[in-house]
Coordinates of C-alpha atoms in Angstrom, one line a residue:
M29 CA 0.0 0.0 0.0
T30 CA 1.3 3.4 -1.0
T31 CA 1.2 6.0 1.7
L32 CA 0.8 9.6 1.0
S33 CA 3.0 11.9 3.0
P34 CA 1.3 15.1 4.1
V35 CA 2.2 18.2 2.3
P36 CA 4.1 20.5 4.7
A37 CA 2.4 23.7 5.5
P38 CA 4.3 26.9 4.7
A39 CA 6.2 28.3 7.5
P40 CA 4.7 31.3 9.2
A41 CA 7.9 33.3 8.5
A42 CA 7.6 32.5 4.8
V43 CA 3.9 33.6 4.7
T44 CA 4.7 36.8 6.6
E45 CA 7.6 37.5 4.2
E46 CA 5.3 36.9 1.2
L47 CA 2.6 39.2 2.6
G48 CA 5.2 41.8 3.4
A49 CA 6.4 41.7 -0.2
M50 CA 2.9 42.1 -1.5
G51 CA 2.0 44.9 1.0
P52 CA 3.6 47.8 -0.9
L53 CA 2.2 46.6 -4.2
V54 CA -1.3 46.3 -2.8
A55 CA -1.0 49.7 -1.2
R56 CA 0.1 51.3 -4.5
L57 CA -2.7 49.7 -6.3
G58 CA -5.2 50.9 -3.7
R59 CA -3.9 54.4 -3.9
A60 CA -4.0 54.3 -7.7
G61 CA -7.6 53.0 -7.6
R62 CA -8.6 55.8 -5.2
R63 CA -7.1 58.4 -7.4
L64 CA -8.8 56.9 -10.5
R65 CA -12.2 56.9 -8.7
G66 CA -11.7 60.5 -7.6
A67 CA -10.8 61.6 -11.2
D68 CA -13.8 59.7 -12.5
L69 CA -16.2 61.4 -10.1
A70 CA -14.8 64.8 -11.1
R71 CA -14.9 64.1 -14.9
P72 CA -17.0 61.0 -15.7
W73 CA -17.0 61.6 -19.4
V74 CA -13.2 61.1 -19.6
L75 CA -13.4 57.4 -18.7
D76 CA -16.3 56.8 -21.1
T77 CA -14.5 58.5 -23.9
A78 CA -11.3 56.5 -23.2
L79 CA -13.3 53.2 -23.3
V80 CA -14.7 54.1 -26.7
A81 CA -11.3 55.1 -28.0
V82 CA -9.8 51.8 -26.7
V83 CA -12.6 49.7 -28.4
F84 CA -12.1 51.6 -31.6
L85 CA -8.3 51.1 -31.7
M86 CA -8.5 47.4 -30.7
F87 CA -11.5 46.2 -32.6
C88 CA -12.7 48.7 -35.2
L89 CA -9.4 49.8 -36.7
P90 CA -8.3 46.3 -37.7
D91 CA -11.5 45.8 -39.6
L92 CA -11.1 49.1 -41.4
L93 CA -7.5 48.2 -42.4
H94 CA -8.2 44.6 -43.5
G95 CA -11.8 44.9 -44.8
G96 CA -13.6 43.1 -42.0
V97 CA -13.4 39.8 -40.2
V98 CA -13.5 37.7 -43.4
D99 CA -10.5 38.2 -45.7
A100 CA -11.0 38.1 -49.4
D101 CA -8.4 35.4 -49.8
G102 CA -9.8 33.3 -46.9
P103 CA -11.5 29.9 -47.2
R104 CA -14.5 29.8 -49.5
R105 CA -16.9 28.6 -46.7
F106 CA -16.1 31.8 -44.7
R107 CA -16.8 33.9 -47.7
L108 CA -20.2 32.2 -48.2
A109 CA -21.2 32.5 -44.5
F110 CA -20.4 36.1 -44.0
T111 CA -21.1 39.3 -46.0
R112 CA -18.3 41.8 -46.6
L113 CA -19.6 45.3 -46.0
P114 CA -18.4 48.4 -47.9
L115 CA -16.2 50.8 -46.0
A116 CA -19.0 53.4 -45.5
A117 CA -21.4 50.8 -44.3
M118 CA -18.7 49.3 -42.0
L119 CA -18.1 52.7 -40.5
V120 CA -21.8 53.3 -39.8
A121 CA -22.1 49.8 -38.2
Q122 CA -19.1 50.4 -36.0
A123 CA -20.3 53.8 -35.0
G124 CA -23.7 52.3 -34.1
L125 CA -22.0 49.6 -32.0
V126 CA -19.4 51.8 -30.2
L127 CA -20.8 55.3 -29.8
P128 CA -23.7 54.2 -27.5
L129 CA -21.0 53.2 -25.0
L130 CA -20.5 56.9 -24.2
W131 CA -23.7 56.9 -22.1
R132 CA -23.4 53.3 -20.9
R133 CA -23.4 54.5 -17.2
R134 CA -25.9 57.3 -17.4
R135 CA -28.4 55.4 -19.6
P136 CA -27.3 51.8 -19.5
A137 CA -30.6 50.4 -20.7
T138 CA -30.8 52.8 -23.7
A139 CA -27.2 52.1 -24.6
F140 CA -27.8 48.3 -24.5
A141 CA -30.9 48.6 -26.6
A142 CA -29.1 50.7 -29.2
V143 CA -26.1 48.4 -29.4
A144 CA -28.4 45.3 -29.6
A145 CA -30.4 46.8 -32.4
V146 CA -27.3 47.5 -34.5
F147 CA -25.9 44.1 -33.6
V148 CA -29.1 42.3 -34.8
L149 CA -29.3 44.4 -38.0
Q150 CA -25.7 43.7 -38.8
W151 CA -26.0 39.9 -38.4
A152 CA -29.2 39.9 -40.2
L153 CA -27.2 41.2 -43.2
G154 CA -24.7 38.5 -42.5
A155 CA -21.8 40.8 -41.6
A156 CA -19.3 40.0 -38.8
L157 CA -17.3 42.7 -37.1
H158 CA -14.8 42.7 -34.2
A159 CA -16.7 45.7 -32.8
D160 CA -19.5 43.2 -31.8
V161 CA -17.7 43.0 -28.5
A162 CA -19.5 46.2 -27.6
L163 CA -22.7 44.2 -27.0
F164 CA -21.0 42.3 -24.1
I165 CA -19.7 45.6 -22.7
A166 CA -23.2 47.0 -22.9
L167 CA -24.6 44.0 -21.0
Y168 CA -21.9 44.3 -18.4
S169 CA -22.7 48.0 -17.9
L170 CA -26.4 47.3 -17.6
A171 CA -25.8 44.7 -14.9
L172 CA -23.5 47.1 -13.1
H173 CA -25.4 50.4 -13.4
G174 CA -28.9 49.6 -14.6
R175 CA -32.0 48.7 -12.7
P176 CA -32.3 45.0 -11.6
R177 CA -35.8 44.7 -13.2
Q178 CA -34.2 45.5 -16.6
L179 CA -31.9 42.5 -16.6
P180 CA -34.5 39.8 -17.5
W181 CA -35.6 41.4 -20.8
A182 CA -31.9 42.3 -21.6
C183 CA -30.9 38.6 -21.1
A184 CA -33.8 37.6 -23.4
V185 CA -32.7 40.0 -26.1
M186 CA -29.1 38.9 -25.7
A187 CA -30.1 35.2 -26.0
A188 CA -32.1 35.9 -29.2
A189 CA -29.3 37.9 -30.7
L190 CA -26.7 35.2 -30.0
A191 CA -29.0 32.6 -31.4
L192 CA -29.1 34.5 -34.6
V193 CA -25.3 34.6 -34.6
A194 CA -25.2 30.8 -34.0
L195 CA -27.5 30.1 -36.9
R196 CA -25.3 32.3 -39.2
V197 CA -22.1 30.6 -38.3
S198 CA -23.6 27.1 -38.4
V199 CA -21.9 26.5 -41.8
V200 CA -18.5 26.9 -40.0
V201 CA -19.2 25.8 -36.4
S202 CA -22.0 23.6 -35.0
V203 CA -24.9 25.5 -33.5
T204 CA -24.4 24.0 -30.0
D205 CA -20.7 24.9 -29.9
A206 CA -21.4 28.4 -31.1
L207 CA -24.2 28.9 -28.5
F208 CA -22.1 27.5 -25.7
F209 CA -19.2 29.9 -26.5
L210 CA -21.4 32.9 -27.0
L211 CA -23.7 32.3 -24.0
S212 CA -20.7 31.6 -21.8
T213 CA -19.2 34.9 -22.8
A214 CA -22.5 36.7 -22.1
T215 CA -22.8 35.0 -18.8
A216 CA -19.3 36.0 -17.8
A217 CA -20.1 39.7 -18.7
L218 CA -23.3 39.6 -16.7
A219 CA -21.8 37.9 -13.7
L220 CA -18.8 40.3 -13.6
G221 CA -21.2 43.3 -13.6
L222 CA -23.3 41.8 -10.8
V223 CA -20.3 40.8 -8.7
I224 CA -18.8 44.3 -8.9
R225 CA -22.3 45.8 -8.2
I226 CA -22.7 43.7 -5.1
R227 CA -19.2 44.5 -3.9
R228 CA -19.8 48.2 -4.3
A229 CA -23.1 47.9 -2.4
Q230 CA -21.3 46.1 0.4
L231 CA -18.6 48.7 0.6
A232 CA -21.2 51.5 0.6
A233 CA -23.0 49.7 3.5
L234 CA -19.7 49.4 5.4
R235 CA -19.0 53.0 4.9
D236 CA -22.5 54.0 6.0
R237 CA -22.1 51.8 9.1
A238 CA -18.7 53.3 9.9
D239 CA -20.2 56.8 9.6
R240 CA -23.1 55.8 11.9
L241 CA -20.6 54.3 14.4
E242 CA -18.5 57.5 14.3
T243 CA -21.7 59.6 14.9
E244 CA -22.7 57.4 17.8
R245 CA -19.2 57.6 19.2
D246 CA -19.3 61.4 19.0
Q247 CA -22.7 61.4 20.7
R248 CA -21.5 59.2 23.5
S249 CA -18.5 61.5 23.9
R250 CA -20.9 64.5 24.2
L251 CA -23.1 62.7 26.6
A252 CA -20.1 61.7 28.7
A253 CA -18.9 65.3 28.7
A254 CA -22.3 66.5 29.7
S255 CA -22.4 64.0 32.5
E256 CA -19.0 65.0 33.7
R257 CA -20.0 68.7 33.6
A258 CA -23.0 67.9 35.7
R259 CA -20.9 65.9 38.2
V260 CA -18.3 68.8 38.4
A261 CA -21.2 71.2 38.9
R262 CA -22.5 69.2 41.8
E263 CA -19.0 69.0 43.3
M264 CA -18.5 72.7 42.9
H265 CA -21.9 73.5 44.5
D266 CA -21.1 71.2 47.4
I267 CA -17.6 72.6 48.0
V268 CA -18.2 76.3 47.4
G269 CA -21.7 76.4 49.0
H270 CA -20.7 74.7 52.2
H271 CA -17.5 76.6 52.8
L272 CA -19.0 80.0 51.9
S273 CA -21.8 79.3 54.3
V274 CA -19.3 78.5 57.1
V275 CA -17.3 81.7 56.2
I276 CA -20.4 83.9 56.3
T277 CA -21.6 82.4 59.6
L278 CA -18.1 82.8 61.1
A279 CA -17.8 86.4 59.8
D280 CA -21.1 87.3 61.5
A281 CA -20.0 85.7 64.7
G282 CA -16.7 87.4 64.6
A283 CA -18.4 90.8 63.9
C284 CA -20.7 90.3 66.9
A285 CA -17.8 89.2 69.1
T286 CA -15.6 92.1 68.2
A287 CA -18.4 94.6 68.6
G288 CA -19.1 93.3 72.2
A289 CA -17.0 93.6 75.3
A290 CA -13.3 93.3 75.4
A291 CA -13.6 89.9 77.0
E292 CA -15.0 88.6 73.8
S293 CA -12.0 89.7 71.7
G294 CA -10.4 86.2 72.0
R295 CA -13.5 84.6 70.6
G296 CA -13.6 87.1 67.7
A297 CA -10.0 86.4 66.9
E298 CA -10.7 82.7 66.9
A299 CA -13.6 83.2 64.5
L300 CA -11.5 85.3 62.1
R301 CA -8.8 82.6 62.2
L302 CA -11.4 79.9 61.3
I303 CA -12.6 82.2 58.5
G304 CA -9.1 82.2 57.0
D305 CA -8.7 78.4 57.4
T306 CA -12.1 77.7 55.8
G307 CA -11.5 80.0 52.9
R308 CA -8.1 78.4 52.3
Q309 CA -9.7 74.9 52.4
A310 CA -12.4 76.0 50.0
L311 CA -9.8 77.5 47.6
G312 CA -7.7 74.4 47.7
E313 CA -10.6 72.1 46.9
L314 CA -11.8 74.4 44.2
R315 CA -8.3 74.3 42.6
R316 CA -8.3 70.5 42.8
V317 CA -11.7 70.2 41.1
L318 CA -10.8 72.7 38.4
G319 CA -7.3 71.2 37.9
V320 CA -9.0 68.0 36.6
L321 CA -10.6 70.0 33.8
R322 CA -7.3 71.4 32.6
D323 CA -6.0 70.2 29.3
T324 CA -2.3 70.9 29.6
D325 CA 0.9 68.9 29.9
A326 CA 2.8 71.7 31.8
P327 CA 4.5 70.4 35.0
R328 CA 2.7 71.4 38.2
A329 CA 4.5 72.4 41.3
G330 CA 3.4 70.2 44.3
P331 CA 0.5 67.7 44.5
Q332 CA -2.6 68.9 42.8
L333 CA -4.9 66.0 43.5
S334 CA -6.0 64.4 46.7
P335 CA -8.4 61.6 47.6
Q336 CA -12.1 62.3 47.7
P337 CA -13.6 62.9 51.1
G338 CA -15.2 60.0 53.0
L339 CA -16.8 59.1 56.3
A340 CA -13.5 59.7 58.1
D341 CA -13.7 63.4 57.1
L342 CA -17.1 63.9 58.7
D343 CA -15.4 64.7 62.0
A344 CA -13.6 67.6 60.5
L345 CA -16.8 68.7 58.7
C346 CA -18.7 68.6 62.1
H347 CA -15.8 70.5 63.7
G348 CA -16.0 73.3 61.2
V349 CA -19.8 73.6 61.6
R350 CA -19.4 73.6 65.4
A351 CA -16.9 76.5 65.1
A352 CA -19.7 78.4 63.3
G353 CA -21.9 78.2 66.4
V354 CA -23.9 75.1 65.6
D355 CA -24.0 72.2 68.1
V356 CA -23.5 69.0 66.2
V357 CA -24.2 65.5 67.7
Y358 CA -22.7 62.8 65.4
R359 CA -23.2 59.0 65.8
T360 CA -22.7 56.0 63.5
A361 CA -23.8 52.4 63.7
G362 CA -22.4 49.5 61.7
R363 CA -19.2 48.8 59.8
A364 CA -18.7 52.2 58.1
E365 CA -15.1 51.4 57.2
A366 CA -16.3 48.5 54.9
L367 CA -18.2 50.9 52.6
D368 CA -17.1 51.6 49.1
E369 CA -15.3 54.9 48.4
G370 CA -18.1 56.0 46.1
V371 CA -20.7 55.4 48.8
Q372 CA -18.6 57.3 51.3
L373 CA -18.3 60.2 49.0
T374 CA -22.0 60.2 48.4
V375 CA -22.7 60.1 52.2
Y376 CA -20.2 62.9 52.8
R377 CA -21.7 65.2 50.1
I378 CA -25.3 64.6 51.4
V379 CA -24.3 65.5 55.0
Q380 CA -22.3 68.5 53.8
E381 CA -25.2 69.8 51.8
A382 CA -27.6 69.3 54.7
M383 CA -25.2 71.1 57.1
T384 CA -24.9 73.9 54.6
N385 CA -28.7 74.3 54.5
T386 CA -28.7 74.4 58.3
L387 CA -26.1 77.2 58.3
K388 CA -28.0 79.2 55.7
H389 CA -31.5 78.9 57.1
A390 CA -31.0 78.2 60.8
G391 CA -27.8 80.0 61.7
A392 CA -25.9 79.8 64.9
G393 CA -27.4 78.4 68.1
T394 CA -29.0 75.5 66.4
R395 CA -28.6 71.8 67.3
V396 CA -28.0 69.2 64.6
D397 CA -28.4 65.5 65.2
L398 CA -26.4 63.5 62.5
A399 CA -27.0 59.7 62.4
I400 CA -25.5 57.2 59.9
D401 CA -26.7 53.6 60.1
V402 CA -24.9 51.0 58.0
G403 CA -26.8 47.8 57.5
A404 CA -26.3 44.6 55.6
D405 CA -27.9 45.8 52.4
R406 CA -28.8 49.5 52.9
L407 CA -27.4 52.6 54.5
G408 CA -29.5 55.3 56.3
I409 CA -28.6 59.0 56.7
Q410 CA -30.6 61.4 58.9
V411 CA -29.7 65.0 59.5
R412 CA -32.1 66.8 61.8
D413 CA -31.8 70.4 63.1
T414 CA -33.8 72.4 65.6
G415 CA -34.2 75.5 63.6
K416 CA -37.4 77.6 63.4
T417 CA -40.4 75.9 61.9
V418 CA -41.2 79.0 59.8
R419 CA -38.2 78.0 57.6
A420 CA -40.4 75.3 56.1
G421 CA -41.9 77.7 53.6
Q422 CA -38.5 79.2 52.7
R423 CA -36.7 76.0 51.8
H424 CA -37.2 74.8 48.3
D425 CA -35.8 72.2 45.9
G426 CA -32.8 74.2 44.7
Q427 CA -29.5 72.9 43.3
G428 CA -28.5 71.4 46.6
L429 CA -31.5 69.2 47.1
L430 CA -31.4 68.3 43.4
G431 CA -27.8 67.2 43.7
M432 CA -28.6 65.1 46.7
R433 CA -31.4 63.4 44.9
E434 CA -29.2 62.6 42.0
R435 CA -26.5 61.1 44.2
V436 CA -29.0 59.0 46.1
A437 CA -30.6 57.8 42.8
L438 CA -27.2 56.4 41.7
Y439 CA -27.6 53.8 44.4
G440 CA -31.2 53.1 44.0
G441 CA -32.3 54.9 47.1
H442 CA -34.6 57.7 48.0
L443 CA -34.3 61.0 49.8
S444 CA -36.8 63.1 51.8
A445 CA -36.5 66.6 53.1
G446 CA -39.0 68.6 55.1
P447 CA -40.1 70.0 58.4
A448 CA -39.5 67.7 61.4
P449 CA -42.2 66.9 64.0
G450 CA -41.9 69.3 66.9
G451 CA -39.9 71.9 64.9
G452 CA -36.8 72.0 62.8
W453 CA -35.9 70.4 59.5
T454 CA -35.0 66.8 58.6
V455 CA -33.1 65.4 55.7
A456 CA -33.3 61.6 55.5
A457 CA -31.7 59.4 52.8
T458 CA -31.5 55.7 52.2
L459 CA -28.9 54.0 49.9
E460 CA -29.2 50.5 48.6
L461 CA -25.9 48.7 49.1
G462 CA -24.5 45.9 46.9
P463 CA -22.8 42.8 48.4
R464 CA -19.3 44.5 48.3
E465 CA -20.5 47.7 50.1
G466 CA -22.8 46.2 52.7
A467 CA -20.7 43.1 53.7
A468 CA -19.5 43.3 57.3

């Protein structure tokens, strides 16, 4: 038994080298094709005229020089099968076959009909010309540029015309052989036109999809930029609003203290010092937030970024509020250190905004009870102050409450703000925690 040894596969290095050698050639051909398409779009008549000129030089001129397909000194059966046209009649027939190709792309059906009519008339007279190749070019152009519903009747006309040719040449070649050769050539022209048409349609669909994807990418970028602007706006509101409220309250307290007895001068100096510290803190946080938005590669002196605040920073926040004359009682329950950084930032900003509202609407001498309860799957926040109940009609859903609701909505929770029973104002929020944030 003879065993066949497997043909070794080409080595990857050899394949890579072959592709690398073909790469520059393919690139040059691609560039040449793009330049040709660009020139054709700018001046479409140039390519059509060039095609007519090539067909005339290759197929019409030899017939004019030698008197047609059949030579006068050729075999007798050829002279009996075909009619030799006079020079003037040959020129008219060639013009009727070739000139319609000038509008083969603008009016492909009309061009095919004109060429087919001259072709049938010529073969009805028994004349054979090399310019008959124009009929196959017209069929190719109709398949490529024409309407699909025009192809059936064009194929029927083509088959009838080729059947006439097969009958004419039956004295030289059998009808079946002639039909096989002619119909095969017509099928090749038709298939080539359809293949190129389908390929162009696929490329157009790919370009359209690429344009849509690019548009969607730009839209996503704009939406992301809008979302980032909204996030930065919330951060700016929380930072500037809180610290400025503290500064205003401290300034009022310092003014009252310095206007009083000399014994209160120490308290006034402390208030002014806290004003400077709070202003510097607000300015530093403002620079950090705005520094993220800068688009520059210039080196920066010193650290410009710092971690976002979390639950550990609530003590400092409460201390600043107490310095403004507000009594803050802060308690927590549960494993607060196990919370995610995003959850901690959300809690910090909600508490900060609630404290800011207390400073703005209640002022000094108010008591604030802050409670944070961390459970297995949810987190509760309650900020209640003992301000005047008349403030209920003055508080409204401004940017602060809107920002708090947006932050709570990110974690599937809900927020409520309104007058507390017995007087004051209460802000209560609940966050839904995932397995990672709520696990103890």
